[in-house]
Coordinates of C-alpha atoms in Angstrom, one line a residue:
M994 CA 71.9 213.0 -184.0
S995 CA 74.2 214.0 -186.9
I996 CA 75.8 211.7 -189.4
V997 CA 78.2 213.2 -192.0
I998 CA 79.5 211.1 -194.9
V999 CA 82.9 212.3 -196.2
T1000 CA 84.1 211.1 -199.6
G1001 CA 87.0 211.9 -202.0
V1002 CA 89.2 210.2 -204.5
P1003 CA 92.3 208.4 -203.2
G1004 CA 95.0 211.0 -202.5
V1005 CA 92.8 214.0 -202.1
G1006 CA 93.6 214.4 -198.4
K1007 CA 90.2 213.3 -197.0
S1008 CA 91.7 211.9 -193.8
T1009 CA 93.5 215.1 -193.0
V1010 CA 90.4 217.2 -193.4
M1011 CA 88.2 214.8 -191.4
N1012 CA 90.5 215.1 -188.4
A1013 CA 88.9 218.5 -187.8
A1014 CA 85.7 216.7 -186.8
K1015 CA 87.2 215.7 -183.5
D1016 CA 87.1 219.4 -182.4
F1017 CA 83.3 219.1 -182.6
G1018 CA 82.8 215.9 -180.7
Y1019 CA 82.4 213.7 -183.8
N1020 CA 83.9 210.2 -184.0
I1021 CA 85.3 209.0 -187.3
V1022 CA 84.0 205.7 -188.5
N1023 CA 85.4 203.9 -191.6
F1024 CA 82.7 202.2 -193.5
G1025 CA 84.9 199.4 -194.8
T1026 CA 86.1 198.6 -191.3
T1027 CA 82.5 198.4 -190.1
M1028 CA 81.6 196.1 -193.0
F1029 CA 84.5 193.9 -192.2
E1030 CA 83.5 193.7 -188.5
E1031 CA 80.1 192.5 -189.6
A1032 CA 81.7 189.9 -191.9
Q1033 CA 84.0 188.7 -189.1
K1034 CA 80.8 187.6 -187.2
E1035 CA 80.3 185.2 -190.1
G1036 CA 83.8 183.8 -190.2
V1037 CA 85.5 186.1 -192.7
S1038 CA 89.0 186.5 -191.4
K1039 CA 90.7 188.8 -193.9
R1040 CA 89.4 192.2 -195.0
D1041 CA 90.6 191.6 -198.6
D1042 CA 88.3 188.5 -198.7
L1043 CA 85.2 190.8 -198.6
R1044 CA 85.4 191.6 -202.3
K1045 CA 85.7 187.8 -203.1
L1046 CA 82.3 187.1 -201.4
P1047 CA 79.2 186.5 -203.5
V1048 CA 77.7 189.9 -204.5
D1049 CA 74.5 189.1 -202.6
V1050 CA 76.5 188.5 -199.4
Q1051 CA 78.5 191.8 -200.0
K1052 CA 75.2 193.7 -200.4
R1053 CA 73.8 192.2 -197.2
L1054 CA 77.0 193.1 -195.3
Q1055 CA 76.8 196.7 -196.7
R1056 CA 73.3 197.0 -195.5
Q1057 CA 74.2 195.6 -192.0
A1058 CA 77.2 198.0 -191.8
G1059 CA 74.9 200.9 -192.9
E1060 CA 72.3 200.0 -190.3
K1061 CA 75.0 199.8 -187.6
I1062 CA 76.4 203.2 -188.5
G1063 CA 72.9 204.6 -188.8
Q1064 CA 72.3 204.0 -185.1
M1065 CA 75.4 205.9 -184.2
D1066 CA 75.4 209.6 -183.0
N1067 CA 77.7 212.3 -184.2
V1068 CA 79.8 210.4 -186.6
I1069 CA 81.8 211.2 -189.7
V1070 CA 81.6 208.2 -192.1
D1071 CA 84.8 207.8 -194.1
T1072 CA 83.9 206.1 -197.3
H1073 CA 84.0 206.4 -201.1
A1074 CA 81.2 207.7 -203.3
S1075 CA 82.6 205.5 -206.1
I1076 CA 85.2 202.8 -206.5
L1077 CA 87.0 202.3 -209.7
T1078 CA 86.8 198.6 -210.8
P1079 CA 88.0 196.9 -213.9
S1080 CA 84.5 197.0 -215.3
G1081 CA 83.7 200.6 -214.4
Y1082 CA 82.7 202.8 -211.4
L1083 CA 80.9 201.0 -208.6
P1084 CA 78.7 203.1 -206.3
G1085 CA 80.2 203.3 -202.8
L1086 CA 76.8 204.7 -201.5
P1087 CA 74.3 202.3 -203.0
E1088 CA 70.6 202.8 -202.1
W1089 CA 70.5 200.1 -199.4
T1090 CA 73.6 201.6 -197.7
V1091 CA 72.8 205.3 -197.8
K1092 CA 69.2 204.7 -196.8
A1093 CA 70.3 202.7 -193.8
I1094 CA 72.8 205.4 -192.8
M1095 CA 70.5 208.4 -193.5
P1096 CA 73.2 211.1 -193.4
N1097 CA 72.5 214.7 -192.7
T1098 CA 75.1 215.8 -195.2
I1099 CA 77.5 214.4 -197.7
V1100 CA 80.8 216.2 -198.1
L1101 CA 83.1 215.8 -201.1
V1102 CA 86.8 216.7 -200.5
E1103 CA 88.2 217.7 -203.9
A1104 CA 91.4 219.2 -205.4
L1105 CA 92.8 219.8 -208.8
P1106 CA 93.6 216.5 -210.6
D1107 CA 97.3 217.5 -211.1
E1108 CA 97.6 218.2 -207.3
I1109 CA 96.1 214.8 -206.5
E1110 CA 98.4 213.0 -209.0
N1111 CA 101.4 214.7 -207.4
R1112 CA 100.3 213.6 -203.9
R1113 CA 99.8 210.1 -205.1
S1114 CA 103.2 209.9 -206.7
K1115 CA 104.9 211.0 -203.4
D1116 CA 103.0 208.5 -201.3
T1117 CA 105.0 205.3 -201.5
S1118 CA 103.0 203.6 -198.7
R1119 CA 100.1 203.0 -201.0
A1120 CA 99.7 201.1 -204.3
R1121 CA 97.2 203.2 -206.2
D1122 CA 95.7 202.4 -209.6
S1123 CA 96.1 205.0 -212.4
D1124 CA 92.8 206.6 -213.3
D1125 CA 91.3 209.8 -214.8
I1126 CA 91.1 211.8 -211.6
G1127 CA 88.9 214.5 -213.1
L1128 CA 86.4 212.0 -214.3
H1129 CA 86.5 210.1 -211.0
Q1130 CA 85.7 213.3 -209.1
R1131 CA 82.8 214.1 -211.5
I1132 CA 81.5 210.5 -211.0
N1133 CA 81.8 211.0 -207.2
R1134 CA 79.7 214.2 -207.5
E1135 CA 77.0 212.4 -209.4
Y1136 CA 76.8 209.5 -207.0
A1137 CA 76.8 211.9 -204.0
I1138 CA 73.9 213.9 -205.5
A1139 CA 72.0 210.6 -206.2
A1140 CA 72.5 209.5 -202.5
A1141 CA 71.4 213.0 -201.3
F1142 CA 68.3 212.7 -203.5
M1143 CA 67.4 209.4 -201.8
T1144 CA 67.9 210.6 -198.3
G1145 CA 67.3 214.4 -198.2
A1146 CA 70.9 215.0 -197.2
T1147 CA 72.7 218.2 -198.2
V1148 CA 75.9 218.0 -200.3
G1149 CA 78.9 220.1 -199.5
F1150 CA 82.3 220.6 -201.1
V1151 CA 85.6 221.2 -199.5
P1152 CA 88.5 222.2 -201.7
N1153 CA 91.8 220.8 -200.5
N1154 CA 94.3 222.5 -202.7
D1155 CA 98.0 222.4 -202.3
N1156 CA 99.4 224.4 -199.4
K1157 CA 95.9 225.3 -198.3
I1158 CA 95.0 222.5 -195.8
D1159 CA 94.1 225.2 -193.3
V1160 CA 91.5 226.6 -195.7
A1161 CA 90.1 223.1 -196.3
V1162 CA 89.9 222.3 -192.6
E1163 CA 88.1 225.7 -192.0
E1164 CA 85.6 225.0 -194.7
F1165 CA 84.9 221.5 -193.2
K1166 CA 84.5 223.1 -189.8
K1167 CA 82.0 225.6 -191.2
I1168 CA 79.9 222.7 -192.5
L1169 CA 80.0 221.0 -189.1
E1170 CA 79.1 224.3 -187.3
K1171 CA 76.1 224.8 -189.5
L1172 CA 74.9 221.2 -188.8
I1173 CA 75.3 221.8 -185.0
L1174 CA 73.4 225.1 -185.2
F1175 CA 70.6 223.4 -187.2
A1176 CA 70.3 220.6 -184.8
E1177 CA 70.1 223.0 -181.9
L1178 CA 67.4 225.0 -183.7
I1179 CA 65.4 221.8 -184.2
L1180 CA 65.8 220.8 -180.6
S1181 CA 64.7 224.2 -179.3
Q1182 CA 61.5 223.9 -181.3
M1183 CA 60.5 220.6 -179.8

């Protein structure tokens, strides 16, 4: 069983890079969608209402979503290592979530802040908040390392620089290939 968490700041091109996972038999699971599915069982009808729920309910739903994902096999979890809120950065991988998922590896997709800012400015389909992209990427690294410390996961980095998506996809594929080889090695020793 292999679970890979992929994170990156909004506009870095995470979704494009993750699509390479399909070549290896992985399914892509969006953490927020899974959390909303759990909330729907309790009568929540709009995804945007999740953030309006009491914090203890949100934490419980995070745990439930993490437990559901943790039972899956060969998945890429699309999520955020941190979320910029008006009061600071909120961990996207809090202890109760990451321990329920128990990922094999956490991959951060990154690019130069100017490249990300340029991509964001061209994407009129999204309403993005302005932030310090370099700081946000550093915060993501720290949160990813903390999550890896709690679970024993490895941490990998995929640079997704302008006009080099093919390089980013190849780097991500290398990470997945190594996970598959490691899993096969473990199975052969059993």
